[in-house]
Each structure stands twice: as structure tokens, then as C-alpha cells.
């Protein structure tokens, strides 16, 4: 209750009382608090009109707050971010990029301005620098956004096929489930995750998700075992 009273007091001051970093920090905090209110609207409008004042971290925090709060109606501020960010995306830290994609995935919204295309290129160039937590979030979020940049998908699944042993069992389960949902047809990936599940069978035998991951593996194996259609021309 004290947090809500404090939030309302801040909102009463209005966005004009805060700089860009202050607004983004407030949105980040309200997101963590799951504090939803119609009084958030002026802060989103102010962020949109003052977006050039926001640094990289402030932009990531702003999107994070909007995502956690599920503010699906705030497409105008997200589209402004989509226009502003691509030219300077290379200056963002990996964690900031992952936070943006993860938050957009929660909203199920891909902003205008070519942001996701730019993020795809960013990941392709730096995939070796992403850790398992970041890659798991990325794979899930890309699926939720139904983003299907072909070269990005090839790079991601090739990398996951090589590095799957470094992922936790929970991450393995999540990635296999996501791949099955996307109907990923990638022989090396399907073989690598199948072998990894077998290696961890003793651990998974104690896991309620064993049936789920085995069903998803069947889907992946079935996809790669299908014969490619013979061209008719």
C-alpha cells in the first residue's frame, strides 16, 4: 500500500518533473511492482515526445516497464523507439537488447521502424557472446513475436546445436518446446537436443516435464525425417 501511495504521489507531479532517465526508472520500477494505472499514460506520451533525450539503458528500461505492465495500447511510444533505435543499436549492450526483445515478446508487438530486423542483424554478428540465459529468452521472444528472419534462424539453431550442453535442463526444456512450436526443421539441432535429452535422462526421469519434452522431440525428429518434395519444374 505504501508503494502505491508513493507511486500516486510521483504521478501527481507529472512527467515534466523528471528527466528521461527519471521517467524510464519510474516505468521500470512500476513494472516490477505491476502497478497499472491510467495515470501512466502521460509518462508514456512524454517519453514518446522526448525520446531523443533517452540513452540506451533508459530506452531498455522503458520497454521493460511497458512489457511487464502489459501496456499493449502503448504502440506509439514503442513505434518511436522502433524508429530511433536501429541506427545506434550497435551501441547497446547485449543485456539491453535481450531485455527489449523479451519485453516486446511479452506484448506480442513488433514496432515499426525496422527494429526487429536490426536486432536480427545484431544477434547474427554477436551470437557467440550471448550466454544461455540470454539465448533462451531470445528464442522464446522471437517465437512470441513470430519473427522469421531466415538467416537469424539458421544462425540461432546452428549455434544452439553446437552449444546445447552448456544450457541448464530447464533451458533445454524451454528451447525444445519453442522449437517444436515453431516447427523447426533443422537436422543438426534435432540430433543435438535428442542426444542431450538422452544424456540427462536420469535427471529428467524425476521431472514432471519428461513427457512434454519427449513429445516435442518426436515433433522435431518427425520434421527432419520427412523427405524434401521433389521439384516439379
mmCIF file of C-alpha atoms in Angstrom:
data_model
loop_
_atom_site.group_PDB
_atom_site.id
_atom_site.type_symbol
_atom_site.label_atom_id
_atom_site.label_comp_id
_atom_site.label_asym_id
_atom_site.label_seq_id
_atom_site.Cartn_x
_atom_site.Cartn_y
_atom_site.Cartn_z
ATOM 1 C CA UNK A 1 0.000 0.000 0.000
ATOM 2 C CA UNK A 2 2.859 2.383 0.809
ATOM 3 C CA UNK A 3 4.366 1.708 -2.636
ATOM 4 C CA UNK A 4 1.081 2.566 -4.335
ATOM 5 C CA UNK A 5 0.734 5.788 -2.325
ATOM 6 C CA UNK A 6 4.274 6.774 -3.290
ATOM 7 C CA UNK A 7 3.602 5.961 -6.949
ATOM 8 C CA UNK A 8 0.470 8.099 -6.938
ATOM 9 C CA UNK A 9 2.396 10.976 -5.352
ATOM 10 C CA UNK A 10 5.022 10.740 -8.109
ATOM 11 C CA UNK A 11 2.338 10.644 -10.781
ATOM 12 C CA UNK A 12 0.726 13.735 -9.290
ATOM 13 C CA UNK A 13 3.948 15.632 -10.046
ATOM 14 C CA UNK A 14 3.629 14.682 -13.702
ATOM 15 C CA UNK A 15 6.324 13.661 -16.199
ATOM 16 C CA UNK A 16 7.512 17.273 -16.566
ATOM 17 C CA UNK A 17 9.146 16.978 -13.146
ATOM 18 C CA UNK A 18 11.503 14.220 -14.380
ATOM 19 C CA UNK A 19 14.266 13.887 -16.923
ATOM 20 C CA UNK A 20 14.442 10.982 -19.373
ATOM 21 C CA UNK A 21 16.383 8.740 -17.019
ATOM 22 C CA UNK A 22 13.890 9.513 -14.245
ATOM 23 C CA UNK A 23 10.896 8.590 -16.402
ATOM 24 C CA UNK A 24 12.465 5.314 -17.539
ATOM 25 C CA UNK A 25 13.486 4.410 -13.978
ATOM 26 C CA UNK A 26 9.924 5.027 -12.797
ATOM 27 C CA UNK A 27 8.476 2.854 -15.587
ATOM 28 C CA UNK A 28 10.971 0.134 -14.716
ATOM 29 C CA UNK A 29 10.003 0.274 -11.034
ATOM 30 C CA UNK A 30 6.274 0.350 -11.769
ATOM 31 C CA UNK A 31 6.748 -2.662 -13.996
ATOM 32 C CA UNK A 32 8.402 -4.604 -11.175
ATOM 33 C CA UNK A 33 5.568 -3.513 -8.857
ATOM 34 C CA UNK A 34 2.972 -4.464 -11.505
ATOM 35 C CA UNK A 35 1.450 -1.067 -10.793
ATOM 36 C CA UNK A 36 -1.081 -0.397 -13.553
ATOM 37 C CA UNK A 37 -2.954 2.894 -13.664
ATOM 38 C CA UNK A 38 -4.455 5.219 -16.269
ATOM 39 C CA UNK A 39 -2.105 7.832 -14.788
ATOM 40 C CA UNK A 40 0.774 6.066 -16.581
ATOM 41 C CA UNK A 41 -0.413 7.459 -19.915
ATOM 42 C CA UNK A 42 1.143 10.954 -19.536
ATOM 43 C CA UNK A 43 4.535 9.371 -18.792
ATOM 44 C CA UNK A 44 4.330 7.267 -21.976
ATOM 45 C CA UNK A 45 3.323 10.325 -24.023
ATOM 46 C CA UNK A 46 6.202 12.325 -22.553
ATOM 47 C CA UNK A 47 8.646 9.510 -23.317
ATOM 48 C CA UNK A 48 7.490 9.416 -26.935
ATOM 49 C CA UNK A 49 7.886 13.152 -27.463
ATOM 50 C CA UNK A 50 11.253 13.268 -25.659
ATOM 51 C CA UNK A 51 12.729 10.014 -26.946
ATOM 52 C CA UNK A 52 15.890 11.698 -28.267
ATOM 53 C CA UNK A 53 16.786 12.514 -24.644
ATOM 54 C CA UNK A 54 16.778 8.822 -23.662
ATOM 55 C CA UNK A 55 20.082 6.968 -23.504
ATOM 56 C CA UNK A 56 20.358 3.254 -24.311
ATOM 57 C CA UNK A 57 19.717 1.998 -20.794
ATOM 58 C CA UNK A 58 16.756 4.343 -20.398
ATOM 59 C CA UNK A 59 15.214 3.028 -23.613
ATOM 60 C CA UNK A 60 15.665 -0.582 -22.464
ATOM 61 C CA UNK A 61 14.160 0.232 -19.043
ATOM 62 C CA UNK A 62 11.209 1.989 -20.669
ATOM 63 C CA UNK A 63 10.379 -1.002 -22.869
ATOM 64 C CA UNK A 64 10.911 -3.358 -19.926
ATOM 65 C CA UNK A 65 8.377 -1.455 -17.806
ATOM 66 C CA UNK A 66 5.812 -1.326 -20.606
ATOM 67 C CA UNK A 67 6.284 -5.053 -21.217
ATOM 68 C CA UNK A 68 5.930 -6.114 -17.590
ATOM 69 C CA UNK A 69 2.826 -3.961 -17.204
ATOM 70 C CA UNK A 70 1.347 -5.423 -20.383
ATOM 71 C CA UNK A 71 0.561 -1.968 -21.783
ATOM 72 C CA UNK A 72 -0.416 -3.206 -25.236
ATOM 73 C CA UNK A 73 -2.048 0.119 -26.049
ATOM 74 C CA UNK A 74 1.269 1.999 -25.919
ATOM 75 C CA UNK A 75 2.193 1.229 -29.503
ATOM 76 C CA UNK A 76 3.022 4.854 -30.351
ATOM 77 C CA UNK A 77 5.893 5.082 -27.873
ATOM 78 C CA UNK A 78 7.120 1.625 -28.966
ATOM 79 C CA UNK A 79 6.993 2.679 -32.621
ATOM 80 C CA UNK A 80 9.012 5.791 -31.782
ATOM 81 C CA UNK A 81 11.578 3.548 -30.092
ATOM 82 C CA UNK A 82 11.491 1.364 -33.215
ATOM 83 C CA UNK A 83 12.417 4.385 -35.321
ATOM 84 C CA UNK A 84 15.081 5.802 -33.006
ATOM 85 C CA UNK A 85 16.993 2.679 -32.002
ATOM 86 C CA UNK A 86 18.139 0.848 -35.205
ATOM 87 C CA UNK A 87 20.813 3.398 -36.254
ATOM 88 C CA UNK A 88 22.507 3.161 -32.852
ATOM 89 C CA UNK A 89 21.729 -0.446 -31.902
ATOM 90 C CA UNK A 90 25.405 -1.437 -32.088
ATOM 91 C CA UNK A 91 25.989 0.802 -29.053
ATOM 92 C CA UNK A 92 23.580 -1.258 -26.902
ATOM 93 C CA UNK A 93 24.798 -3.944 -24.506
ATOM 94 C CA UNK A 94 23.571 -7.483 -25.146
ATOM 95 C CA UNK A 95 21.555 -7.478 -21.920
ATOM 96 C CA UNK A 96 19.750 -4.305 -23.036
ATOM 97 C CA UNK A 97 18.896 -5.831 -26.419
ATOM 98 C CA UNK A 98 17.642 -9.047 -24.802
ATOM 99 C CA UNK A 99 15.546 -7.018 -22.359
ATOM 100 C CA UNK A 100 13.925 -5.127 -25.252
ATOM 101 C CA UNK A 101 13.147 -8.277 -27.234
ATOM 102 C CA UNK A 102 11.883 -10.127 -24.161
ATOM 103 C CA UNK A 103 9.566 -7.245 -23.268
ATOM 104 C CA UNK A 104 8.259 -6.939 -26.824
ATOM 105 C CA UNK A 105 7.648 -10.682 -26.788
ATOM 106 C CA UNK A 106 5.503 -10.342 -23.679
ATOM 107 C CA UNK A 107 3.487 -7.684 -25.500
ATOM 108 C CA UNK A 108 3.401 -9.641 -28.749
ATOM 109 C CA UNK A 109 4.216 -6.441 -30.598
ATOM 110 C CA UNK A 110 6.906 -5.724 -33.187
ATOM 111 C CA UNK A 111 7.416 -1.936 -33.508
ATOM 112 C CA UNK A 112 7.559 -0.016 -36.746
ATOM 113 C CA UNK A 113 10.882 1.299 -37.987
ATOM 114 C CA UNK A 114 12.724 -1.959 -38.656
ATOM 115 C CA UNK A 115 13.742 -2.598 -35.034
ATOM 116 C CA UNK A 116 13.408 -6.377 -35.183
ATOM 117 C CA UNK A 117 15.357 -6.559 -38.455
ATOM 118 C CA UNK A 118 18.149 -4.549 -36.830
ATOM 119 C CA UNK A 119 18.064 -6.779 -33.748
ATOM 120 C CA UNK A 120 18.281 -9.828 -36.015
ATOM 121 C CA UNK A 121 21.475 -8.463 -37.573
ATOM 122 C CA UNK A 122 22.823 -7.602 -34.111
ATOM 123 C CA UNK A 123 22.311 -11.189 -32.903
ATOM 124 C CA UNK A 124 23.830 -12.689 -36.051
ATOM 125 C CA UNK A 125 27.020 -10.680 -35.538
ATOM 126 C CA UNK A 126 27.311 -11.411 -31.798
ATOM 127 C CA UNK A 127 25.639 -14.775 -31.209
ATOM 128 C CA UNK A 128 28.843 -16.221 -29.703
ATOM 129 C CA UNK A 129 28.725 -13.548 -26.981
ATOM 130 C CA UNK A 130 25.213 -14.421 -25.756
ATOM 131 C CA UNK A 131 25.021 -16.615 -22.656
ATOM 132 C CA UNK A 132 22.461 -19.462 -22.265
ATOM 133 C CA UNK A 133 20.020 -17.332 -20.243
ATOM 134 C CA UNK A 134 20.049 -14.588 -22.875
ATOM 135 C CA UNK A 135 19.708 -17.033 -25.768
ATOM 136 C CA UNK A 136 16.797 -18.843 -24.116
ATOM 137 C CA UNK A 137 14.939 -15.555 -23.621
ATOM 138 C CA UNK A 138 15.731 -14.562 -27.192
ATOM 139 C CA UNK A 139 14.444 -17.815 -28.705
ATOM 140 C CA UNK A 140 11.199 -17.643 -26.718
ATOM 141 C CA UNK A 141 10.620 -13.972 -27.526
ATOM 142 C CA UNK A 142 11.340 -14.344 -31.244
ATOM 143 C CA UNK A 143 8.751 -17.123 -31.302
ATOM 144 C CA UNK A 144 6.167 -14.986 -29.474
ATOM 145 C CA UNK A 145 6.754 -12.192 -31.988
ATOM 146 C CA UNK A 146 6.537 -14.683 -34.878
ATOM 147 C CA UNK A 147 9.724 -13.133 -36.263
ATOM 148 C CA UNK A 148 11.180 -15.296 -39.008
ATOM 149 C CA UNK A 149 14.347 -13.728 -40.405
ATOM 150 C CA UNK A 150 15.764 -16.740 -42.239
ATOM 151 C CA UNK A 151 19.471 -16.018 -41.694
ATOM 152 C CA UNK A 152 18.886 -15.323 -37.993
ATOM 153 C CA UNK A 153 17.038 -18.624 -37.579
ATOM 154 C CA UNK A 154 19.863 -20.547 -39.250
ATOM 155 C CA UNK A 155 22.477 -18.872 -37.065
ATOM 156 C CA UNK A 156 20.464 -19.421 -33.875
ATOM 157 C CA UNK A 157 19.682 -23.106 -34.408
ATOM 158 C CA UNK A 158 23.216 -23.870 -35.627
ATOM 159 C CA UNK A 159 24.643 -22.187 -32.535
ATOM 160 C CA UNK A 160 22.215 -23.966 -30.208
ATOM 161 C CA UNK A 161 23.090 -27.315 -31.807
ATOM 162 C CA UNK A 162 26.766 -26.696 -31.004
ATOM 163 C CA UNK A 163 26.333 -25.251 -27.507
ATOM 164 C CA UNK A 164 23.307 -27.085 -26.077
ATOM 165 C CA UNK A 165 25.445 -28.869 -23.451
ATOM 166 C CA UNK A 166 26.065 -25.532 -21.735
ATOM 167 C CA UNK A 167 22.333 -24.978 -21.167
ATOM 168 C CA UNK A 168 20.546 -25.947 -17.971
ATOM 169 C CA UNK A 169 17.881 -28.651 -18.071
ATOM 170 C CA UNK A 170 15.164 -26.033 -17.647
ATOM 171 C CA UNK A 171 16.584 -24.046 -20.578
ATOM 172 C CA UNK A 172 16.813 -27.251 -22.641
ATOM 173 C CA UNK A 173 13.133 -27.997 -21.985
ATOM 174 C CA UNK A 174 12.104 -24.437 -22.912
ATOM 175 C CA UNK A 175 14.173 -24.372 -26.111
ATOM 176 C CA UNK A 176 12.916 -27.773 -27.308
ATOM 177 C CA UNK A 177 9.315 -26.737 -26.595
ATOM 178 C CA UNK A 178 9.790 -23.478 -28.514
ATOM 179 C CA UNK A 179 11.439 -25.251 -31.456
ATOM 180 C CA UNK A 180 8.545 -27.715 -31.623
ATOM 181 C CA UNK A 181 6.021 -24.854 -31.589
ATOM 182 C CA UNK A 182 7.869 -23.174 -34.456
ATOM 183 C CA UNK A 183 8.085 -26.494 -36.321
ATOM 184 C CA UNK A 184 11.851 -26.027 -36.677
ATOM 185 C CA UNK A 185 13.226 -28.323 -39.352
ATOM 186 C CA UNK A 186 16.938 -28.447 -38.552
ATOM 187 C CA UNK A 187 18.667 -31.825 -38.574
ATOM 188 C CA UNK A 188 21.758 -30.857 -36.538
ATOM 189 C CA UNK A 189 19.672 -29.172 -33.858
ATOM 190 C CA UNK A 190 17.204 -32.061 -33.605
ATOM 191 C CA UNK A 191 20.085 -34.562 -33.314
ATOM 192 C CA UNK A 192 21.947 -32.476 -30.715
ATOM 193 C CA UNK A 193 18.957 -31.922 -28.411
ATOM 194 C CA UNK A 194 17.864 -35.559 -28.744
ATOM 195 C CA UNK A 195 21.320 -36.730 -27.652
ATOM 196 C CA UNK A 196 21.365 -34.193 -24.821
ATOM 197 C CA UNK A 197 17.985 -35.351 -23.516
ATOM 198 C CA UNK A 198 19.239 -38.948 -23.532
ATOM 199 C CA UNK A 199 22.357 -37.888 -21.622
ATOM 200 C CA UNK A 200 20.163 -36.219 -18.990
ATOM 201 C CA UNK A 201 17.523 -38.919 -18.819
ATOM 202 C CA UNK A 202 18.281 -39.801 -15.204
ATOM 203 C CA UNK A 203 17.692 -36.192 -14.208
ATOM 204 C CA UNK A 204 14.620 -35.830 -16.414
ATOM 205 C CA UNK A 205 13.092 -39.043 -15.030
ATOM 206 C CA UNK A 206 12.459 -37.073 -11.849
ATOM 207 C CA UNK A 207 10.978 -34.183 -13.801
ATOM 208 C CA UNK A 208 7.266 -33.842 -14.498
ATOM 209 C CA UNK A 209 8.160 -32.326 -17.881
ATOM 210 C CA UNK A 210 9.705 -35.550 -19.234
ATOM 211 C CA UNK A 211 6.588 -36.486 -21.223
ATOM 212 C CA UNK A 212 6.375 -32.968 -22.622
ATOM 213 C CA UNK A 213 9.973 -32.842 -23.822
ATOM 214 C CA UNK A 214 9.758 -36.347 -25.336
ATOM 215 C CA UNK A 215 6.605 -35.356 -27.255
ATOM 216 C CA UNK A 216 8.346 -32.227 -28.523
ATOM 217 C CA UNK A 217 11.394 -34.228 -29.591
ATOM 218 C CA UNK A 218 9.118 -36.512 -31.611
ATOM 219 C CA UNK A 219 7.805 -33.450 -33.432
ATOM 220 C CA UNK A 220 11.325 -32.216 -34.242
ATOM 221 C CA UNK A 221 12.514 -35.658 -35.326
ATOM 222 C CA UNK A 222 9.419 -36.107 -37.465
ATOM 223 C CA UNK A 223 10.042 -32.791 -39.208
ATOM 224 C CA UNK A 224 13.617 -33.635 -40.213
ATOM 225 C CA UNK A 225 12.773 -37.193 -41.256
ATOM 226 C CA UNK A 226 10.281 -36.036 -43.865
ATOM 227 C CA UNK A 227 11.575 -36.272 -47.383
ATOM 228 C CA UNK A 228 12.004 -32.978 -49.170
ATOM 229 C CA UNK A 229 9.499 -32.605 -52.028
ATOM 230 C CA UNK A 230 10.898 -33.278 -55.480
ATOM 231 C CA UNK A 231 10.783 -30.135 -57.676
ATOM 232 C CA UNK A 232 8.222 -30.403 -60.470
ATOM 233 C CA UNK A 233 9.952 -27.956 -62.752
#
